């Protein structure tokens, strides 16, 4: 079955950087678009970035555009999120997902999507 394992989170000061990884198994990775989502305490999960199956098309939520970069390595079944110039409001648990709905800066999971991993905690604080 589909398994997604996120890693790379941690505590970082404002202005710092982190690189998140999501390693996938249980499906043909390079047949699927991938996305990153995040959920802050008390907030709904929101889309952050998405990338098509070949890594050619990328979309970003407005507040992260220019600071975050999504990429993928299909040989390693892994999607990455490079996060630069981090802000306290980026603090959240970050998740990856397959086949997100991407329309410009609007990034959403498929309806009733349930293949979430455990996520990785990102905390931006001085």
GROMACS .gro file of C-alpha atoms in nm:
model
  126
    1UNK     CA    1   0.000   0.000   0.000
    2UNK     CA    2   0.098   0.364  -0.033
    3UNK     CA    3   0.350   0.472   0.228
    4UNK     CA    4   0.491   0.822   0.264
    5UNK     CA    5   0.766   0.898   0.514
    6UNK     CA    6   0.853   1.261   0.581
    7UNK     CA    7   1.177   1.372   0.743
    8UNK     CA    8   1.409   1.669   0.783
    9UNK     CA    9   1.210   1.889   1.017
   10UNK     CA   10   1.349   2.058   1.323
   11UNK     CA   11   1.393   2.379   1.516
   12UNK     CA   12   1.538   2.670   1.320
   13UNK     CA   13   1.576   3.041   1.382
   14UNK     CA   14   1.387   3.294   1.170
   15UNK     CA   15   1.570   3.345   0.843
   16UNK     CA   16   1.713   2.995   0.851
   17UNK     CA   17   1.670   2.704   0.612
   18UNK     CA   18   1.556   2.343   0.620
   19UNK     CA   19   1.523   2.072   0.358
   20UNK     CA   20   1.240   1.829   0.397
   21UNK     CA   21   1.227   1.488   0.232
   22UNK     CA   22   0.940   1.254   0.161
   23UNK     CA   23   1.024   0.900   0.057
   24UNK     CA   24   0.746   0.705  -0.109
   25UNK     CA   25   0.675   0.336  -0.156
   26UNK     CA   26   0.389   0.110  -0.256
   27UNK     CA   27   0.314   0.274  -0.590
   28UNK     CA   28   0.484   0.380  -0.913
   29UNK     CA   29   0.628   0.709  -0.792
   30UNK     CA   30   0.710   0.864  -1.128
   31UNK     CA   31   0.351   0.821  -1.248
   32UNK     CA   32   0.221   1.064  -0.987
   33UNK     CA   33   0.232   1.431  -0.904
   34UNK     CA   34   0.331   1.507  -0.547
   35UNK     CA   35   0.255   1.785  -0.303
   36UNK     CA   36   0.359   1.927   0.031
   37UNK     CA   37   0.103   2.037   0.287
   38UNK     CA   38   0.129   2.176   0.639
   39UNK     CA   39  -0.088   2.204   0.944
   40UNK     CA   40  -0.027   2.450   1.224
   41UNK     CA   41  -0.183   2.402   1.569
   42UNK     CA   42  -0.550   2.488   1.562
   43UNK     CA   43  -0.547   2.540   1.187
   44UNK     CA   44  -0.666   2.339   0.891
   45UNK     CA   45  -0.415   2.163   0.670
   46UNK     CA   46  -0.307   2.384   0.379
   47UNK     CA   47  -0.127   2.321   0.054
   48UNK     CA   48   0.227   2.453   0.023
   49UNK     CA   49   0.371   2.330  -0.306
   50UNK     CA   50   0.316   2.070  -0.575
   51UNK     CA   51   0.514   1.920  -0.860
   52UNK     CA   52   0.413   1.714  -1.161
   53UNK     CA   53   0.526   1.359  -1.223
   54UNK     CA   54   0.838   1.461  -1.419
   55UNK     CA   55   0.931   1.762  -1.210
   56UNK     CA   56   0.861   2.013  -1.484
   57UNK     CA   57   0.561   2.202  -1.346
   58UNK     CA   58   0.563   2.345  -0.997
   59UNK     CA   59   0.309   2.548  -0.804
   60UNK     CA   60   0.343   2.733  -0.475
   61UNK     CA   61   0.109   2.881  -0.220
   62UNK     CA   62   0.146   3.258  -0.219
   63UNK     CA   63   0.314   3.304   0.118
   64UNK     CA   64   0.596   3.059   0.037
   65UNK     CA   65   0.654   3.155  -0.326
   66UNK     CA   66   1.012   3.271  -0.370
   67UNK     CA   67   1.123   3.113  -0.042
   68UNK     CA   68   1.039   2.743  -0.086
   69UNK     CA   69   1.141   2.513  -0.370
   70UNK     CA   70   0.986   2.175  -0.442
   71UNK     CA   71   1.182   1.913  -0.634
   72UNK     CA   72   1.186   1.539  -0.683
   73UNK     CA   73   1.423   1.255  -0.759
   74UNK     CA   74   1.229   0.978  -0.930
   75UNK     CA   75   1.523   0.739  -0.904
   76UNK     CA   76   1.503   0.771  -0.526
   77UNK     CA   77   1.121   0.787  -0.501
   78UNK     CA   78   1.166   1.107  -0.305
   79UNK     CA   79   1.018   1.455  -0.316
   80UNK     CA   80   1.192   1.745  -0.143
   81UNK     CA   81   1.098   2.083  -0.005
   82UNK     CA   82   1.381   2.331   0.033
   83UNK     CA   83   1.268   2.604   0.271
   84UNK     CA   84   1.466   2.926   0.293
   85UNK     CA   85   1.408   3.254   0.477
   86UNK     CA   86   1.187   3.074   0.725
   87UNK     CA   87   0.940   3.272   0.932
   88UNK     CA   88   0.765   3.190   1.260
   89UNK     CA   89   0.440   3.154   1.067
   90UNK     CA   90   0.593   2.861   0.877
   91UNK     CA   91   0.580   2.660   1.199
   92UNK     CA   92   0.368   2.351   1.136
   93UNK     CA   93   0.373   1.979   1.080
   94UNK     CA   94   0.461   1.921   0.715
   95UNK     CA   95   0.316   1.632   0.514
   96UNK     CA   96   0.353   1.508   0.160
   97UNK     CA   97   0.073   1.362  -0.048
   98UNK     CA   98   0.017   1.205  -0.387
   99UNK     CA   99  -0.179   1.359  -0.673
  100UNK     CA  100  -0.265   1.697  -0.524
  101UNK     CA  101  -0.504   1.929  -0.703
  102UNK     CA  102  -0.292   2.220  -0.824
  103UNK     CA  103  -0.444   2.531  -0.978
  104UNK     CA  104  -0.196   2.816  -0.967
  105UNK     CA  105  -0.141   2.898  -0.602
  106UNK     CA  106  -0.437   2.684  -0.492
  107UNK     CA  107  -0.310   2.347  -0.376
  108UNK     CA  108  -0.549   2.092  -0.225
  109UNK     CA  109  -0.548   1.722  -0.154
  110UNK     CA  110  -0.780   1.495  -0.345
  111UNK     CA  111  -1.127   1.470  -0.183
  112UNK     CA  112  -1.125   1.215   0.100
  113UNK     CA  113  -0.747   1.173   0.065
  114UNK     CA  114  -0.624   0.947   0.343
  115UNK     CA  115  -0.266   0.835   0.263
  116UNK     CA  116  -0.103   1.086   0.496
  117UNK     CA  117   0.228   1.000   0.656
  118UNK     CA  118   0.327   1.090   1.009
  119UNK     CA  119   0.456   1.431   0.904
  120UNK     CA  120   0.764   1.616   1.018
  121UNK     CA  121   0.758   1.906   1.265
  122UNK     CA  122   0.907   2.238   1.160
  123UNK     CA  123   0.943   2.500   1.430
  124UNK     CA  124   1.072   2.847   1.349
  125UNK     CA  125   1.159   3.036   1.662
  126UNK     CA  126   1.435   3.244   1.815
   0.00000   0.00000   0.00000
